[in-house]
Tab-separated table of C-alpha atoms in Angstrom:
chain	number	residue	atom	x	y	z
A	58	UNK	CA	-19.067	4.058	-17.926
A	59	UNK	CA	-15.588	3.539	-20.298
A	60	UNK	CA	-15.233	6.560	-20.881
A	61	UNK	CA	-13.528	8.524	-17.940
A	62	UNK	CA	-13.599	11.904	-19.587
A	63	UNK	CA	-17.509	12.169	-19.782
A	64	UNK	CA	-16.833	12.839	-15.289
A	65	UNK	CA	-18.256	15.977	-14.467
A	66	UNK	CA	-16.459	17.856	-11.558
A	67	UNK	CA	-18.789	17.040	-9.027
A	68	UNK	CA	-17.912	13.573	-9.349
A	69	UNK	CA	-14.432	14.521	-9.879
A	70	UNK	CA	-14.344	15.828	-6.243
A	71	UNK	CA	-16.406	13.248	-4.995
A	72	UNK	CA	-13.148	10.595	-5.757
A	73	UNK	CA	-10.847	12.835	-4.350
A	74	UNK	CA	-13.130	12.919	-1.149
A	75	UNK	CA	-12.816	8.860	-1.924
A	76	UNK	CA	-9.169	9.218	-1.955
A	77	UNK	CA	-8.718	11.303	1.148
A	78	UNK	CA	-10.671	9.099	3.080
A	79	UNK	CA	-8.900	6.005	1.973
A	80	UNK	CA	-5.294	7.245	2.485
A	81	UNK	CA	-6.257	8.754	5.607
A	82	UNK	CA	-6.680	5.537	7.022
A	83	UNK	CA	-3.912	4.486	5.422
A	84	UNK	CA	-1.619	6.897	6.907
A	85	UNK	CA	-2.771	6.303	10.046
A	86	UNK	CA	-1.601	2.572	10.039
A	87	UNK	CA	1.469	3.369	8.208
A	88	UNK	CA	1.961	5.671	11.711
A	89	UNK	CA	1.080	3.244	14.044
A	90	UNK	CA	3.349	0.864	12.026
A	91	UNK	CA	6.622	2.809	12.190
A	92	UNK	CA	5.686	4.262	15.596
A	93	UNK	CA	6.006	8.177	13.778
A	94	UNK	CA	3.845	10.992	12.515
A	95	UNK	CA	3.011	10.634	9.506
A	96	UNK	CA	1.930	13.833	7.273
A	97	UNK	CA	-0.237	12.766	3.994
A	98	UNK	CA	-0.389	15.363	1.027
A	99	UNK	CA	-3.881	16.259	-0.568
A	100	UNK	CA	-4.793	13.567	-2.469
A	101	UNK	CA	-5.947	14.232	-6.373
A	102	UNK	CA	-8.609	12.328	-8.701
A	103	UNK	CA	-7.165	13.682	-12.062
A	104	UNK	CA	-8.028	12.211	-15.656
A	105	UNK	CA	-4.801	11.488	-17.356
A	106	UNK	CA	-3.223	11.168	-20.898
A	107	UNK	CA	-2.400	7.688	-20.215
A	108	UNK	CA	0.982	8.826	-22.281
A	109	UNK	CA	1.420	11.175	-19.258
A	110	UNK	CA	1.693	9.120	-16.453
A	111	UNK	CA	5.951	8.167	-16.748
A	112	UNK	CA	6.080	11.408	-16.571
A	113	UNK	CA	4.311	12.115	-13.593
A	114	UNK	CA	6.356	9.292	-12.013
A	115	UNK	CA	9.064	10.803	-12.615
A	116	UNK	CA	10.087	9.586	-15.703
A	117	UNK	CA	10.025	6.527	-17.592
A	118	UNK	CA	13.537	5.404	-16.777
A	119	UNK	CA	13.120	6.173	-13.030
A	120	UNK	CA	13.877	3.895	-10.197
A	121	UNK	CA	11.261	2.605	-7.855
A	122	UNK	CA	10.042	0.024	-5.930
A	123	UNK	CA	6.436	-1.148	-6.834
A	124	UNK	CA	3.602	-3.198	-5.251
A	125	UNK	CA	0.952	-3.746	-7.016
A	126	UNK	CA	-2.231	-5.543	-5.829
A	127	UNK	CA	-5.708	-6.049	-7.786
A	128	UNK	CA	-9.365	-4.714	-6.114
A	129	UNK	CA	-11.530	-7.448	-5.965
A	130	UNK	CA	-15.765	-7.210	-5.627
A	131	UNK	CA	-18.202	-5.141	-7.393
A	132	UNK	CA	-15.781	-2.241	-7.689
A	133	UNK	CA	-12.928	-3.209	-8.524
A	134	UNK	CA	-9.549	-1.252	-9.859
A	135	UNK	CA	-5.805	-1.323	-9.216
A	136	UNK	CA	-3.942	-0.538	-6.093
A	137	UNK	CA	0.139	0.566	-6.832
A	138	UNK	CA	1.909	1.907	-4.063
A	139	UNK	CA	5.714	3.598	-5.783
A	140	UNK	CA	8.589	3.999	-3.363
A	141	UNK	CA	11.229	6.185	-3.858
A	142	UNK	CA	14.617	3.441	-3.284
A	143	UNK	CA	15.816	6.035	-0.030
A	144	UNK	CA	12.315	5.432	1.139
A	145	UNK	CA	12.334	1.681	1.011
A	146	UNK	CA	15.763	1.437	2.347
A	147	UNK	CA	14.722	3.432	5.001
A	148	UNK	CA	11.303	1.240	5.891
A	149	UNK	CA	13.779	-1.665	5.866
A	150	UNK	CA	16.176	-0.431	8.224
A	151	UNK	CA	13.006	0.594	10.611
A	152	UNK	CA	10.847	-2.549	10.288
A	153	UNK	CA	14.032	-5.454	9.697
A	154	UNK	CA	16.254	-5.049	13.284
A	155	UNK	CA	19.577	-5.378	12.099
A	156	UNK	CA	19.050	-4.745	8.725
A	157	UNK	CA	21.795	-2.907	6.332
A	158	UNK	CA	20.557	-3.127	2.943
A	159	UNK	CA	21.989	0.243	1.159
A	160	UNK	CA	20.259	-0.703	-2.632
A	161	UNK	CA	17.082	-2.297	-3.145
A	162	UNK	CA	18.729	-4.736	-6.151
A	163	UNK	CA	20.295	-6.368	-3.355
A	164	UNK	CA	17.058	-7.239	-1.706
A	165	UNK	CA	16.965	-11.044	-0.340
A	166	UNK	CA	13.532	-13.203	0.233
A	167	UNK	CA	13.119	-11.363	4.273
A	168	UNK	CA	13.318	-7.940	2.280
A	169	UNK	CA	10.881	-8.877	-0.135
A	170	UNK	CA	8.325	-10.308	1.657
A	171	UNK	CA	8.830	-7.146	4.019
A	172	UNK	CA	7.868	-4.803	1.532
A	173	UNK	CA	5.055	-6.856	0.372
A	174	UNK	CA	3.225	-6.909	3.888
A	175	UNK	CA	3.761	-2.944	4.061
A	176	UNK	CA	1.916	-2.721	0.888
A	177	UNK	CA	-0.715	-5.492	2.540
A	178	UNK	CA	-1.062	-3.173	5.160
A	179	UNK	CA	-1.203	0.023	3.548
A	180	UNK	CA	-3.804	-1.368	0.650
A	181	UNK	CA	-5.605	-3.205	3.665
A	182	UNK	CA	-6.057	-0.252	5.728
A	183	UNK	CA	-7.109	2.279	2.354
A	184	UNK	CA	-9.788	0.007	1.129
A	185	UNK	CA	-11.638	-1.405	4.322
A	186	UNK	CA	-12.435	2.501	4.949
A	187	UNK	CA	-13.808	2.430	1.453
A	188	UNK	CA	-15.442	-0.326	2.255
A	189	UNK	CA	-17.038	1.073	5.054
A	190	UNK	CA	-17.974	4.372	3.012
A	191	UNK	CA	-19.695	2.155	0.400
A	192	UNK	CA	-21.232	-0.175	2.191
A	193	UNK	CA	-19.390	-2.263	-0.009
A	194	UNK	CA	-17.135	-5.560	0.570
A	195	UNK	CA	-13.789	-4.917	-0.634
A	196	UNK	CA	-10.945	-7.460	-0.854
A	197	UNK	CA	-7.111	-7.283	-2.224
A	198	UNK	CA	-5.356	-9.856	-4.240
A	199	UNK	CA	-1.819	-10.605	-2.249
A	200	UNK	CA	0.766	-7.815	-3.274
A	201	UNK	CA	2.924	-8.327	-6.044
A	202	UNK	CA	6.308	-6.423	-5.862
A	203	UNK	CA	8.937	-5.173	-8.048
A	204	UNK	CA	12.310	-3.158	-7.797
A	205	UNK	CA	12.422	-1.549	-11.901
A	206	UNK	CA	11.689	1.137	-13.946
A	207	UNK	CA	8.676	2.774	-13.225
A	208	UNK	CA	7.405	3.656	-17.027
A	209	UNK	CA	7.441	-0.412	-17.048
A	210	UNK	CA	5.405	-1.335	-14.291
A	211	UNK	CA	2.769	1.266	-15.271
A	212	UNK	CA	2.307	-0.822	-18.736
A	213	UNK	CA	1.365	-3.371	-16.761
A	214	UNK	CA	-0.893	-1.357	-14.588
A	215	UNK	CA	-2.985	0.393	-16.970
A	216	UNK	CA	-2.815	-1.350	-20.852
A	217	UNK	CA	-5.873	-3.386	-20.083
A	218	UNK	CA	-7.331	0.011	-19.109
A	219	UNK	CA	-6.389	1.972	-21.988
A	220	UNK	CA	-8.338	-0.140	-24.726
A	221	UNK	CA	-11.290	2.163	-25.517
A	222	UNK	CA	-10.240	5.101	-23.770
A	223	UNK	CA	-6.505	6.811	-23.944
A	224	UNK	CA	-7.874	7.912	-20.159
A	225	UNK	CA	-7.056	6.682	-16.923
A	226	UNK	CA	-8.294	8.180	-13.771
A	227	UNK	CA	-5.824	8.297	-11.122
A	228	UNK	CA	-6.607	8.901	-7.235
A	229	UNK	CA	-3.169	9.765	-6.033
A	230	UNK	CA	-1.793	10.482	-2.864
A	231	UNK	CA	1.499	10.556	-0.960
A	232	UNK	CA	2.811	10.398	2.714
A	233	UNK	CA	5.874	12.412	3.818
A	234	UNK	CA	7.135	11.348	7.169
A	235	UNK	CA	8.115	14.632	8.782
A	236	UNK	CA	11.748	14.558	9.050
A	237	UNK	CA	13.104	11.844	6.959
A	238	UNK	CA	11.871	12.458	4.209
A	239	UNK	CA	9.562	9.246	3.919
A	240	UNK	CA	7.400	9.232	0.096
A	241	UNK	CA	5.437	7.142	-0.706
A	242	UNK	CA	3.156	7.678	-3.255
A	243	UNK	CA	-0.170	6.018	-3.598
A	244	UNK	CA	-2.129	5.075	-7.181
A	245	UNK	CA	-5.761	3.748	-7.532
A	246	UNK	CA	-7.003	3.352	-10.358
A	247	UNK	CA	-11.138	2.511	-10.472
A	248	UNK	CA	-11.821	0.080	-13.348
A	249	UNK	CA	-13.746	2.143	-15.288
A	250	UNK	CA	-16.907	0.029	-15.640
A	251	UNK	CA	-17.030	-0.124	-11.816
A	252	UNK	CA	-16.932	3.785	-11.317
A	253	UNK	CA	-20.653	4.353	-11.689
A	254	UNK	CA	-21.361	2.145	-9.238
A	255	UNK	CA	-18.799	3.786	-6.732
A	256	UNK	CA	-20.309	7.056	-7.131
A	257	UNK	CA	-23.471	5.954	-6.440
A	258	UNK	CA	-22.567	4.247	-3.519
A	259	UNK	CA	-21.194	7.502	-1.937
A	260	UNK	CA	-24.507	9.413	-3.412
A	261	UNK	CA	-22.921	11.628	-6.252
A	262	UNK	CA	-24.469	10.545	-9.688
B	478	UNK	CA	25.070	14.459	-34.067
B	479	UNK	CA	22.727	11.874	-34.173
B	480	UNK	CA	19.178	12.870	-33.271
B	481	UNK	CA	17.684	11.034	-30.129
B	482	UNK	CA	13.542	10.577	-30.892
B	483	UNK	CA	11.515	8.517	-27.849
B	484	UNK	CA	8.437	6.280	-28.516
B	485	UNK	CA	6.014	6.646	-25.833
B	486	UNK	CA	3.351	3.794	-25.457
B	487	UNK	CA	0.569	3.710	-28.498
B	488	UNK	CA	3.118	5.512	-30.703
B	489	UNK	CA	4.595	4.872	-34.001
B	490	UNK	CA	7.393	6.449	-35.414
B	491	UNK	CA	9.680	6.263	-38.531
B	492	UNK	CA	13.207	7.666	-38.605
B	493	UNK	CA	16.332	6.870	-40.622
B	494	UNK	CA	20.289	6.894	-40.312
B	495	UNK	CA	21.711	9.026	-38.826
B	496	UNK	CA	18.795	8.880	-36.412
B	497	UNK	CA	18.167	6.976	-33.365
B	498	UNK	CA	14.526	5.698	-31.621
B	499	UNK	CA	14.634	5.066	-27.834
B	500	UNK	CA	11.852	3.386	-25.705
B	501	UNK	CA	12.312	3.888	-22.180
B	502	UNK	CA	10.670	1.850	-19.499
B	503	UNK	CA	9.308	-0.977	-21.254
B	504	UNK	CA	7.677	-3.635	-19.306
B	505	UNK	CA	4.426	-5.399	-20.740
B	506	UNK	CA	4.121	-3.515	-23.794
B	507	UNK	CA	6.111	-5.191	-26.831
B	508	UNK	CA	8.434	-3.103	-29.064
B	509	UNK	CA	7.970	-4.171	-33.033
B	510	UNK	CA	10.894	-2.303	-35.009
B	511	UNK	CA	10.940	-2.582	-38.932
B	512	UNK	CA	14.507	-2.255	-40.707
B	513	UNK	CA	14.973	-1.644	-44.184
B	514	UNK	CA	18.888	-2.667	-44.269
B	515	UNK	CA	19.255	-0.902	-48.023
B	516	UNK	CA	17.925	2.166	-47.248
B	517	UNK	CA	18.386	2.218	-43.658
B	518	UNK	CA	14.978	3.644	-42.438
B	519	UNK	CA	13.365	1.642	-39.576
B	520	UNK	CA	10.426	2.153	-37.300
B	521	UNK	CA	8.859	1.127	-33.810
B	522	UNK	CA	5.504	0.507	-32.426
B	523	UNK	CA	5.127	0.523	-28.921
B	524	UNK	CA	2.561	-1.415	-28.277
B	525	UNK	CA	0.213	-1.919	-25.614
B	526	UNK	CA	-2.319	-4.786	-26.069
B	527	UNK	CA	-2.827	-7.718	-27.960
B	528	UNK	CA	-5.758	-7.372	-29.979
B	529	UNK	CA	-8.262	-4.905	-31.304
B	530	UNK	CA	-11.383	-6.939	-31.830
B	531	UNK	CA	-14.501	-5.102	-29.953
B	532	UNK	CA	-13.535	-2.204	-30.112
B	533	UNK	CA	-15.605	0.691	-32.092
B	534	UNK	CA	-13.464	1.888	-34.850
B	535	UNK	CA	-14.297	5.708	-34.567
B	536	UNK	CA	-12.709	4.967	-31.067
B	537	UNK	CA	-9.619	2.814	-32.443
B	538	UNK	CA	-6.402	3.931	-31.975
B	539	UNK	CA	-4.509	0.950	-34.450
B	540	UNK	CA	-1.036	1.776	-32.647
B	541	UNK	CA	-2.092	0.433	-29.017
B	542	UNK	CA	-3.293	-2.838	-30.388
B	543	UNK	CA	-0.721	-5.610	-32.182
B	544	UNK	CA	-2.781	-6.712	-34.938
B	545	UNK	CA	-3.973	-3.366	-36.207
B	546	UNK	CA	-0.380	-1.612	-35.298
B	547	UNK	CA	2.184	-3.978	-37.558
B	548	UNK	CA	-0.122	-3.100	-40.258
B	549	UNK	CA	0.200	0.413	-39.549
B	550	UNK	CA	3.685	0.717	-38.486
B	551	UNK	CA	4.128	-0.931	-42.484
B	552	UNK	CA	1.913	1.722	-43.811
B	553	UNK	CA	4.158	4.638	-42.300
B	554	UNK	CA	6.882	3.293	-43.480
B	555	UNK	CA	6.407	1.961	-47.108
B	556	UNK	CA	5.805	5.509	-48.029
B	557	UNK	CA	9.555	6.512	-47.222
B	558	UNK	CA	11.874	6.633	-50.488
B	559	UNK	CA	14.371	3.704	-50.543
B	560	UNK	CA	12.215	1.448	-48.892
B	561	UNK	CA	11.227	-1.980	-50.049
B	562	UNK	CA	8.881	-4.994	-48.299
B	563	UNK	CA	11.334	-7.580	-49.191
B	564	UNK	CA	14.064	-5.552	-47.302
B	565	UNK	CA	12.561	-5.212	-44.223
B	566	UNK	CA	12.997	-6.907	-40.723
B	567	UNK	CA	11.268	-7.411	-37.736
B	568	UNK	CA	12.586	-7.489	-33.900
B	569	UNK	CA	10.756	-7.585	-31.027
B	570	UNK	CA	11.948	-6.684	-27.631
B	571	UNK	CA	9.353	-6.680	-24.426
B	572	UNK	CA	6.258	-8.495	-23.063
B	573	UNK	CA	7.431	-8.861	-19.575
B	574	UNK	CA	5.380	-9.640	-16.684
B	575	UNK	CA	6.155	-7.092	-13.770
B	576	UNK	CA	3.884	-8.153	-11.499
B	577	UNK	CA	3.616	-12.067	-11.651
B	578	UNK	CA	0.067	-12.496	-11.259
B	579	UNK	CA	-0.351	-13.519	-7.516
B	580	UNK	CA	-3.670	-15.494	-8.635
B	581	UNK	CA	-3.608	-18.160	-11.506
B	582	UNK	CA	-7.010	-17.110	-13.564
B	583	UNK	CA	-5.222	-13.887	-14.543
B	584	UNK	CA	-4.001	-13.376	-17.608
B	585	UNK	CA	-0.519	-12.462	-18.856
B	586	UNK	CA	-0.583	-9.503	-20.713
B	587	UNK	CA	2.781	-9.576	-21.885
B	588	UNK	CA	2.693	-13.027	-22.828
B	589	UNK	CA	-0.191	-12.347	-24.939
B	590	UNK	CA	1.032	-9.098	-26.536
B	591	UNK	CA	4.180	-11.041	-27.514
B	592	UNK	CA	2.168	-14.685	-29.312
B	593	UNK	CA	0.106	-11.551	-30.551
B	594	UNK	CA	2.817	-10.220	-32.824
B	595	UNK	CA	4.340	-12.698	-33.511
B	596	UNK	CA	0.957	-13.908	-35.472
B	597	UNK	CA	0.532	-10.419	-36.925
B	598	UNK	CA	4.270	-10.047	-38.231
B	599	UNK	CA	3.633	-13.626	-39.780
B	600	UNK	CA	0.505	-12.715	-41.433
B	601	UNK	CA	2.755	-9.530	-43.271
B	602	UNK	CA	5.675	-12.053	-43.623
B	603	UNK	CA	8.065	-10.054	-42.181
B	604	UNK	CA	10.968	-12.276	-40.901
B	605	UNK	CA	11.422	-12.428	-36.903
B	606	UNK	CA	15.380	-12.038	-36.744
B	607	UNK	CA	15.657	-11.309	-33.303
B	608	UNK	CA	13.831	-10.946	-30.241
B	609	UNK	CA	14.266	-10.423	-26.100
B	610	UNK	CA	10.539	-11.121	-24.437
B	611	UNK	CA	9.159	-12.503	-21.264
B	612	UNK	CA	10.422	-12.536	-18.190
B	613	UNK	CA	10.149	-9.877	-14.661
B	614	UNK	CA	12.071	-7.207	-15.530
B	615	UNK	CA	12.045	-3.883	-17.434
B	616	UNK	CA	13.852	-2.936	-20.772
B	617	UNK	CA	15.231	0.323	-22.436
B	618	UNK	CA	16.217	0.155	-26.210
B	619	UNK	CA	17.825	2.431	-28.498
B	620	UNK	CA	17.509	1.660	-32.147
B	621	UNK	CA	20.811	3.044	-33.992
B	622	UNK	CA	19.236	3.164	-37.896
B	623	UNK	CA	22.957	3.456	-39.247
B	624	UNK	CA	23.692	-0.019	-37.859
B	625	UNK	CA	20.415	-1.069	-37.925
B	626	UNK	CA	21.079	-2.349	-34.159
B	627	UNK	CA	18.600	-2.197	-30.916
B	628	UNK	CA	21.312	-1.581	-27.829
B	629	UNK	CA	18.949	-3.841	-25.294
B	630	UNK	CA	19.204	-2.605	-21.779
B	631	UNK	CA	17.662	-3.949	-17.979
B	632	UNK	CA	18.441	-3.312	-14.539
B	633	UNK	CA	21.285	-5.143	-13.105
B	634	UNK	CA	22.556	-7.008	-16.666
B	635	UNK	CA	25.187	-5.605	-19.071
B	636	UNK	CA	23.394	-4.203	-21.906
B	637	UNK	CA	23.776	-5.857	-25.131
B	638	UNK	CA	22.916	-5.579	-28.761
B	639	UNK	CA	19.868	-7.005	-30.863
């Protein structure tokens, strides 16, 4: 399949189910992590305007931290996690004892490779329960991670997805720690040749 | 007042003095601009990719790709009064790599999209005058057509003109 918006919405719900399942895990290790509740939002499957998606992120111009890592087997896709800058600064100042960074610019090499692990550990934890709902083997490449605008890191994300279709499905999810305030917002994006294979994996075709 | 018009990615767009074209967020896409310094129209692609070949042409859109978009980003604005090839000039701002690839067989997309141009502004022989590519970071622009100026601008440098 290249063509995303041929998805009926059985198989529409059927990701969704895929993303709930995924950042349910994830969520939990993201609690047991930090030690705290952690309360995860609905997740969507949604096929996007691939013009659409700065938007969604709150604007081209905006902010945020990004880690990006690649799906590796016989699905494969694109893992971004976005953090809101309060967020990260926050997740430093839990996980680094001692740590006083106020603006993620003035991140140092500790910081960094901080950042990257949580993203290890959150894309870790979201795909081995795909795995397991496939039947599937799963890997991540090592996180890549970047402190820019986020209407630039999605280029990166998506243009090799956008060359036949202007659509990009998007499984999205995001994690709100119940009193601070914690967001972080989850993006996978199936490659699209890979999807009919996922959906027949979890029995929808 | 100067009108403000955005490119998003896979758009095209002509304007001319006393208007301005802004690209927010630009990271492995590559801006082209055209200026006609007479007649002071310009235009940008944003584009997204380096090349269209394999792709169905009743599924093409020309201004996500570099060789069919410099073609087409010509063919918009040709058409606009006061504007002649031999006045026109090319800049290109963008190609960076956000996410260095954390395994070597992957490819560089913005790499690519920015040799891509470059080929495709040769093959129109439109002169390369200046240019800001590569690198980790992000870029805004804004394209003043009365100056015929890009005002270049990434996170945590001074911005600075093009």
């Amino acid at each position: 399949m290249e063509d995303v918006t041929t998805l009926t919405k059985i198989q529409l719900d059927a990701l969704r189910e895929v993303g709930n399942i995924g950042s349910g895990n994830a969520a939990s290790a993201l609690a047991q992590f930090l030690n705290r509740k952690i309360d995860m939002a609905v997740p969507t499957a949604t096929i996007l305007d691939f013009k659409d998606i700065p938007t969604i992120l709150g604007g081209p111009s905006t902010l945020v931290m990004g880690i990006f890592l690649k799906v590796l087997g016989e699905i494969s896709g694109r893992f971004l996690l976005l953090i809101p800058a309060q967020t990260s600064i926050k997740l430093l100042r839990t996980l680094i004892p001692g740590c006083e960074i106020d603006d993620p610019l003035n991140m140092g090499e500790m910081e960094s490779s901080c950042m990257r692990e949580v993203g290890n550990i959150l894309a870790g934890a979201f795909l081995n329960a795909l795995s397991a709902l496939t039947q599937t083997p799963m890997l991540n490449s090592l996180p890549s991670m970047t402190y820019d605008m986020a209407g630039a890191m999605i280029d990166n994300v998506i243009a090799e997805m956008t060359a036949v279709s202007d659509k990009v499905l998007m499984i999205e999810t995001s994690f709100i720690e119940s009193e601070e305030d914690l967001k972080i917002h989850i993006f996978l994006l199936p490659e699209p040749k890979s999807l009919m294979l996922l959906l027949h994996k979890i029995g929808v075709n | 007042m100067s009108v403000v018009i955005p490119v998003g990615m896979g758009e095209l767009k002509v304007a001319r003095s006393p208007e301005t074209l802004v690209v927010y967020g630009i990271g492995s896409c590559i801006i082209v601009s055209l200026y006609d310094t007479k007649s002071k129209v310009g235009g940008i692609a944003h584009i997204m990719l380096p090349d269209s070949s394999g792709i169905a042409k009743e599924r093409l859109n020309p201004n996500k790709f570099a060789d069919t978009a410099i073609p087409a980003l010509y063919d918009a604005i040709k058409g606009e009064s006061g504007v002649f090839k031999a006045n026109l000039h090319a800049k290109i701002i963008g190609g960076s790599e956000m996410f260095p690839p954390t395994e070597d067989y992957e490819n560089n997309i913005g790499r690519d999209n920015t040799a891509a141009v470059k080929i495709a502004l040769k093959k129109m022989g439109f002169p390369l005058i200046a240019e800001d590519t590569g690198g980790k970071r992000g870029r805004s622009i804004e394209f003043v057509l009365e100056s015929g100026l890009i005002m270049l601008s990434i996170l945590g440098e001074e911005p600075r003109e093009l």
